[in-house]
CSV table of C-alpha atoms and ligand atoms in Angstrom, one decimal:
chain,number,residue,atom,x,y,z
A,1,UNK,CA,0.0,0.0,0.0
A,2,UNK,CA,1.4,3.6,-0.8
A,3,UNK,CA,2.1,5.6,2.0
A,4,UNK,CA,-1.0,7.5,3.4
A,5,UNK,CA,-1.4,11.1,4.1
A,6,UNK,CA,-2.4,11.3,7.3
A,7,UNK,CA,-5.0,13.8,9.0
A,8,UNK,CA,-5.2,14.6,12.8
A,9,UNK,CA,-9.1,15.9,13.8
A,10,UNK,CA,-9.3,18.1,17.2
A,11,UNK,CA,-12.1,19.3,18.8
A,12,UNK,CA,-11.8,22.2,21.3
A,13,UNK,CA,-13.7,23.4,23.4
A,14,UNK,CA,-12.9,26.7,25.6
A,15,UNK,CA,-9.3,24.9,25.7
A,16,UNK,CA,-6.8,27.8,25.7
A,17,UNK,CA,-4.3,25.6,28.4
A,18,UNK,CA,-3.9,22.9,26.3
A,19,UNK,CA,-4.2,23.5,22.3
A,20,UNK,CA,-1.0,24.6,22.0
A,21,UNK,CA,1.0,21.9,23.9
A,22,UNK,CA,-1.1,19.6,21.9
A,23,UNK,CA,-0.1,21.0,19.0
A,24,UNK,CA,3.3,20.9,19.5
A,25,UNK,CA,3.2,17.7,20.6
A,26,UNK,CA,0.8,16.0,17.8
A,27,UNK,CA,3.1,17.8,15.3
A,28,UNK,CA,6.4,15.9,16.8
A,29,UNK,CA,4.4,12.6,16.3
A,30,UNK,CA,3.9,13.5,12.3
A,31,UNK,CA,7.4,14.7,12.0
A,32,UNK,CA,8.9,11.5,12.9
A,33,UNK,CA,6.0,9.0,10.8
A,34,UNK,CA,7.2,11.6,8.0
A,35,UNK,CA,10.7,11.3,9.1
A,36,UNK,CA,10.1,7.2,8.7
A,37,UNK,CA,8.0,7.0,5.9
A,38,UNK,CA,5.1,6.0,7.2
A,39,UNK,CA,3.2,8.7,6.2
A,40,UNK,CA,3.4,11.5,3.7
A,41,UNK,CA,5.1,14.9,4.4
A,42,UNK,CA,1.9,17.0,3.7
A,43,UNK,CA,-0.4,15.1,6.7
A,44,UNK,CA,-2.0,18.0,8.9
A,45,UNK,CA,-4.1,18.8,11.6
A,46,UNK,CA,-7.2,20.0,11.4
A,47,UNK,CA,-8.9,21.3,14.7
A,48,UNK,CA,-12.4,22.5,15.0
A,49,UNK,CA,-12.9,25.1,17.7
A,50,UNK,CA,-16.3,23.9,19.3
A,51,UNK,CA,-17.6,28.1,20.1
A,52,UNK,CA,-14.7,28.6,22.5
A,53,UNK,CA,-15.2,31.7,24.7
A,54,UNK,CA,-11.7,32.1,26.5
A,55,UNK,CA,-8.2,32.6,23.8
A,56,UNK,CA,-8.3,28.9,22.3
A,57,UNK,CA,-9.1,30.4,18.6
A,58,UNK,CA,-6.5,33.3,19.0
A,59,UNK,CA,-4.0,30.4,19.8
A,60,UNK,CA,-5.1,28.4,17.0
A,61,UNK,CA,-4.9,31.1,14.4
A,62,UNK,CA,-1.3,32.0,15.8
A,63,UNK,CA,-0.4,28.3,15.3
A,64,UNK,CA,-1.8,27.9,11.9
A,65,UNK,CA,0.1,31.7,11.0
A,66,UNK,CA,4.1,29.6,12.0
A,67,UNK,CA,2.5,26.6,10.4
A,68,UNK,CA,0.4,26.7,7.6
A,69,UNK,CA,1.2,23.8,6.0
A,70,UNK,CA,0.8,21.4,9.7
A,71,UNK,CA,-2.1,23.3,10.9
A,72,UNK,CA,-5.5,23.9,9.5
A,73,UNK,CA,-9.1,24.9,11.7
A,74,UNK,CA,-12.3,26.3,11.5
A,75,UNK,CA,-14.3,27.6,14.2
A,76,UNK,CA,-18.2,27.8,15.3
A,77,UNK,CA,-20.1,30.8,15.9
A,78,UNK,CA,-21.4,28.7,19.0
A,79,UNK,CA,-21.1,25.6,21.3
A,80,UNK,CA,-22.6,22.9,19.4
A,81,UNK,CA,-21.3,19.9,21.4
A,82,UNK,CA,-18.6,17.7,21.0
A,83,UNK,CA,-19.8,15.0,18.4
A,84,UNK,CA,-21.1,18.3,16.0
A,85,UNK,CA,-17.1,19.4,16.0
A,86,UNK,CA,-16.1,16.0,15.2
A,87,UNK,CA,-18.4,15.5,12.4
A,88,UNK,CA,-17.1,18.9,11.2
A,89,UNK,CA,-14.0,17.7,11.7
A,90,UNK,CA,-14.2,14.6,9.1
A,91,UNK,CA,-16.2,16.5,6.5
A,92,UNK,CA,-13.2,19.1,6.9
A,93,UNK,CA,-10.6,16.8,6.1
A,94,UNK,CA,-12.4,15.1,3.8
A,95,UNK,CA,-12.6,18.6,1.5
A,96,UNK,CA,-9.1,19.4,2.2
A,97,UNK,CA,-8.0,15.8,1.0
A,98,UNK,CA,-6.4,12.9,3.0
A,99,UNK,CA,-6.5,9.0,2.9
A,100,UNK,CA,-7.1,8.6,6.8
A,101,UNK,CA,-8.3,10.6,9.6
A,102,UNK,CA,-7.6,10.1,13.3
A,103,UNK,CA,-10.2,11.6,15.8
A,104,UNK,CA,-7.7,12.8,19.5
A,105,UNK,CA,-9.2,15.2,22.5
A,106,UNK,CA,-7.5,18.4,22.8
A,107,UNK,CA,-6.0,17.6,26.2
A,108,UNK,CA,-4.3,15.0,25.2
A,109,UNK,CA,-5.6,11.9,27.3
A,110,UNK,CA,-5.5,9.0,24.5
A,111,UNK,CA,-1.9,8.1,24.0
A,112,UNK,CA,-0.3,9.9,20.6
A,113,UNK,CA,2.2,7.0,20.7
A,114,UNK,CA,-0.4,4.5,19.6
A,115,UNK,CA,-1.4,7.0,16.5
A,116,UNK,CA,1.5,4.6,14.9
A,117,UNK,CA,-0.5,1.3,15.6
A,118,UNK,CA,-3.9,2.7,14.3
A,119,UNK,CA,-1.8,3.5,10.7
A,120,UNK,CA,-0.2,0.1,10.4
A,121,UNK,CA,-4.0,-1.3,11.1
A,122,UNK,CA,-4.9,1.0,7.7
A,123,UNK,CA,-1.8,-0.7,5.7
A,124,UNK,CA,-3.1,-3.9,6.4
A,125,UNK,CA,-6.3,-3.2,5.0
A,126,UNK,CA,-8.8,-1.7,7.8
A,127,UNK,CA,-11.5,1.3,6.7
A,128,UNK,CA,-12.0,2.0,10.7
A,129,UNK,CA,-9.8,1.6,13.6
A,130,UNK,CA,-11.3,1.8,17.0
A,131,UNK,CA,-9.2,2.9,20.0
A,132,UNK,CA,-10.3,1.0,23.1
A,133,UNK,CA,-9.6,2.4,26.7
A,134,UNK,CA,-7.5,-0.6,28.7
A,135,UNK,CA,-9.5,0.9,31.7
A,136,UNK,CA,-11.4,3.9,33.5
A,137,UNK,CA,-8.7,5.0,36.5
A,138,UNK,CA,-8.8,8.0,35.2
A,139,UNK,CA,-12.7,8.8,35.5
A,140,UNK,CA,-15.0,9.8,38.3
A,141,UNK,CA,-17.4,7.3,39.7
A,142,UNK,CA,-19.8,9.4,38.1
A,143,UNK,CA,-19.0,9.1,34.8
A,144,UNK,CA,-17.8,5.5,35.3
A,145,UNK,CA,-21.3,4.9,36.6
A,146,UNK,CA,-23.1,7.2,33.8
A,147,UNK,CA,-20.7,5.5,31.1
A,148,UNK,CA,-21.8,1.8,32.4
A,149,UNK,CA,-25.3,2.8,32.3
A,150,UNK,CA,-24.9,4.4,28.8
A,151,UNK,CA,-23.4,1.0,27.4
A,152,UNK,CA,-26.3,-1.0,28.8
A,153,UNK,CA,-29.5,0.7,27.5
A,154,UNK,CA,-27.7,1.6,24.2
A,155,UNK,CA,-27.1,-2.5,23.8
A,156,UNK,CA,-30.6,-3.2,25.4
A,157,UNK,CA,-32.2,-1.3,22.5
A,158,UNK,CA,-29.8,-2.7,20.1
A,159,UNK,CA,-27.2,-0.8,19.4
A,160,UNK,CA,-23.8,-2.1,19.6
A,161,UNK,CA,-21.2,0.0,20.7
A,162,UNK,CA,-18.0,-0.9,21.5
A,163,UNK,CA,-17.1,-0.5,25.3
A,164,UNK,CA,-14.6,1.8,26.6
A,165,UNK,CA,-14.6,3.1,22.9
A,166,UNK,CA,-14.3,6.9,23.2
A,167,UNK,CA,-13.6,8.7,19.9
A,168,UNK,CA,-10.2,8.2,19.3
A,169,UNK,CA,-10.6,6.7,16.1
A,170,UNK,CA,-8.9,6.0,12.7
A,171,UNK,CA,-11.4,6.3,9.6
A,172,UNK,CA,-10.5,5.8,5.8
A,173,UNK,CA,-11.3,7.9,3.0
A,174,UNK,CA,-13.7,5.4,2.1
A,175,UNK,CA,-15.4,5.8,5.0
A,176,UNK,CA,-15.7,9.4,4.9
A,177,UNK,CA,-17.1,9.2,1.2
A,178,UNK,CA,-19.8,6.8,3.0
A,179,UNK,CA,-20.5,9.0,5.8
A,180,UNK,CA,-21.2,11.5,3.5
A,181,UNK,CA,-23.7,10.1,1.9
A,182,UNK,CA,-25.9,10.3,5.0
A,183,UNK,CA,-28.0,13.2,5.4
A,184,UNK,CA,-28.4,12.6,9.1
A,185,UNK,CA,-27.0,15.5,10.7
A,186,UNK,CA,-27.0,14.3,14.6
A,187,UNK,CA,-25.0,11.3,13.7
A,188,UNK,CA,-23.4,9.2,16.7
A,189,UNK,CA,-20.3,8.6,15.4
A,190,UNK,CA,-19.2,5.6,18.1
A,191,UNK,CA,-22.2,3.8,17.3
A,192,UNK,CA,-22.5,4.7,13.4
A,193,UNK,CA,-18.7,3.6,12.3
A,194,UNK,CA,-19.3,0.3,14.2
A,195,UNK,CA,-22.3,-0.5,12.2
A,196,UNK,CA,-21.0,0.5,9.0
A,197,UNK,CA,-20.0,-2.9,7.7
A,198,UNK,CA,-16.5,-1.8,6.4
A,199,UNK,CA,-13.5,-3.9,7.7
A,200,UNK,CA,-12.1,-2.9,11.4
A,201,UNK,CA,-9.7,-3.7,13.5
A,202,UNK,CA,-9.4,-2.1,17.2
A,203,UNK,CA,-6.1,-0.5,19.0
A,204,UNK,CA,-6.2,-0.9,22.7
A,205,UNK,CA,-4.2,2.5,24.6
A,206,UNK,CA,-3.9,3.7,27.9
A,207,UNK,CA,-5.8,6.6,29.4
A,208,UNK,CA,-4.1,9.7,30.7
A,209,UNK,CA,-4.9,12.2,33.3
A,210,UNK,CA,-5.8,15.6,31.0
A,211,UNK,CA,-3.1,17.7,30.3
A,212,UNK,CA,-4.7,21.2,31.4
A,213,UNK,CA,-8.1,22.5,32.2
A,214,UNK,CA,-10.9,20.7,33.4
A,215,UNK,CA,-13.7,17.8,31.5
A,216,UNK,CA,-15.8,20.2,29.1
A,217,UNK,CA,-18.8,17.9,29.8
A,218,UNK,CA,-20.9,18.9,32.7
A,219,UNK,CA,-23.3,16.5,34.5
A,220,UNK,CA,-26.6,17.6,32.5
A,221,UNK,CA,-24.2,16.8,29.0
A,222,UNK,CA,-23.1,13.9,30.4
B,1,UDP,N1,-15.4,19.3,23.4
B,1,UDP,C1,-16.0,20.0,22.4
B,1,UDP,N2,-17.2,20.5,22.6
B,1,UDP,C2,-17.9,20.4,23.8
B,1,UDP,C3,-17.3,19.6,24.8
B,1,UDP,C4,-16.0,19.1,24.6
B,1,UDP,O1,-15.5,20.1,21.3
B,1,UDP,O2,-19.0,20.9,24.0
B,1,UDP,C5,-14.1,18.7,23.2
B,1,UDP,C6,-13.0,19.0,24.2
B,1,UDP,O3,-12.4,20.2,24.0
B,1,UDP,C7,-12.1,17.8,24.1
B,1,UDP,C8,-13.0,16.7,23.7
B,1,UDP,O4,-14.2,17.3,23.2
B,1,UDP,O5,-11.2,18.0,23.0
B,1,UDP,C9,-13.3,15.8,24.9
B,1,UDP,O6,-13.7,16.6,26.0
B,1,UDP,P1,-13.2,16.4,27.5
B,1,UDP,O7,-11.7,16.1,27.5
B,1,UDP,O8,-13.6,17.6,28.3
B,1,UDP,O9,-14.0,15.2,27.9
B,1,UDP,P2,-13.7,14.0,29.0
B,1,UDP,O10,-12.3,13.5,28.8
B,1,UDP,O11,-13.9,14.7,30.3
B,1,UDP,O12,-14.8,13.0,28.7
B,2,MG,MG1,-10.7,14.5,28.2
């Protein structure tokens, strides 16, 4: 298989204390897959700020002035939840061009070092690539509890989602030509790339504490 061109999809959400770390860090990781061939020189990432109201977008926009090339965004006029800026995020890449997408959190807590093990899933042949938690130490009981309750009545009426799935997730081009042909706009992409029918493989990664800042889900959201 040729070497892919790679795509990194961020959604932010009031997250001036981490973006730019992040950045800085996610562009490390494509510098050396460039530096190794495993993916072409002209990967990016593309972040979607989710209606921030503190500096995250004047951080971005200085980012994306030093690196035009590495790092590409758009922004909403308002907060329209996390798995609207993802969706943004895949249609965005999608127009700009790429052969894969992965889907990270802005803080930083799924491991960059396994972004390597969802592309070698890709060579050998996988459309999506789901990123599995190895556990929950780093939730509260709450959401552990709200998570566990979540998995149950989704498979109860169902709907099989992965567990410990979050959306760190590799998807093909192919799959974002499906995607598109959906005109649902409230997708739910954990459940929706599972069902799809394309071949997929899964990447198990540990779970770090977040980098900066504090969970942008509230209970109510939750
Ligand atoms: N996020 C977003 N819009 C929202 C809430 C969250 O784009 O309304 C982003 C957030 O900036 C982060 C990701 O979604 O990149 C996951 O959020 P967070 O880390 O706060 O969730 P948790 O890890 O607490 O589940
Ligand atoms: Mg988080």
């Amino acid at each position: 298989m040729q070497t892919p061109k790679l795509a990194l999809t961020i959604p932010c959400f009031n997250e001036e204390l981490c973006v730019e770390s992040t950045c800085t860090r996610l562009m490390e990781v494509l510098d050396d897959l460039i530096q190794r061939n495993i993916i072409t020189a002209d990967s990016y990432i593309y972040l979607v700020d989710d209606g921030s109201c503190d500096k995250t977008w004047d951080i971005i926009s200085d980012l994306h002035d030093k690196h035009p090339q590495k790092i590409k965004a758009q922004k909403f006029i308002k907060n329209f939840g996390n798995q609207k800026a993802l969706i943004a995020g895949l249609e965005g890449v999608r127009k700009i061009g790429c052969d894969c997408v992965i889907s990270i959190d802005a803080d930083l807590q799924q491991d960059e070092n396994s972004i390597e093990k969802f592309v070698k899933e890709y060579q050998n042949g996988n459309d999506i690539v789901l990123g599995i938690r190895n556990d929950r130490k780093t939730d509260s009981l709450f959401k552990k509890t709200t998570a566990l309750m979540f998995y149950k009545l989704m498979n109860l009426l169902g709907a099989k989602i992965p567990v410990n799935h979050s959306d760190f997730r590799l998807v093909s081009r192919k799959a974002l030509d499906v995607m598109s042909l959906y005109s649902e706009k409230a997708l739910f992409l954990r459940g929706f790339f599972h069902e799809l029918g394309l071949k997929t493989s899964y990447v198990k990664f540990d779970v770090k504490q977040r980098s900066a800042g504090c969970s942008k889900f509230n209970p109510a959201s939750l």
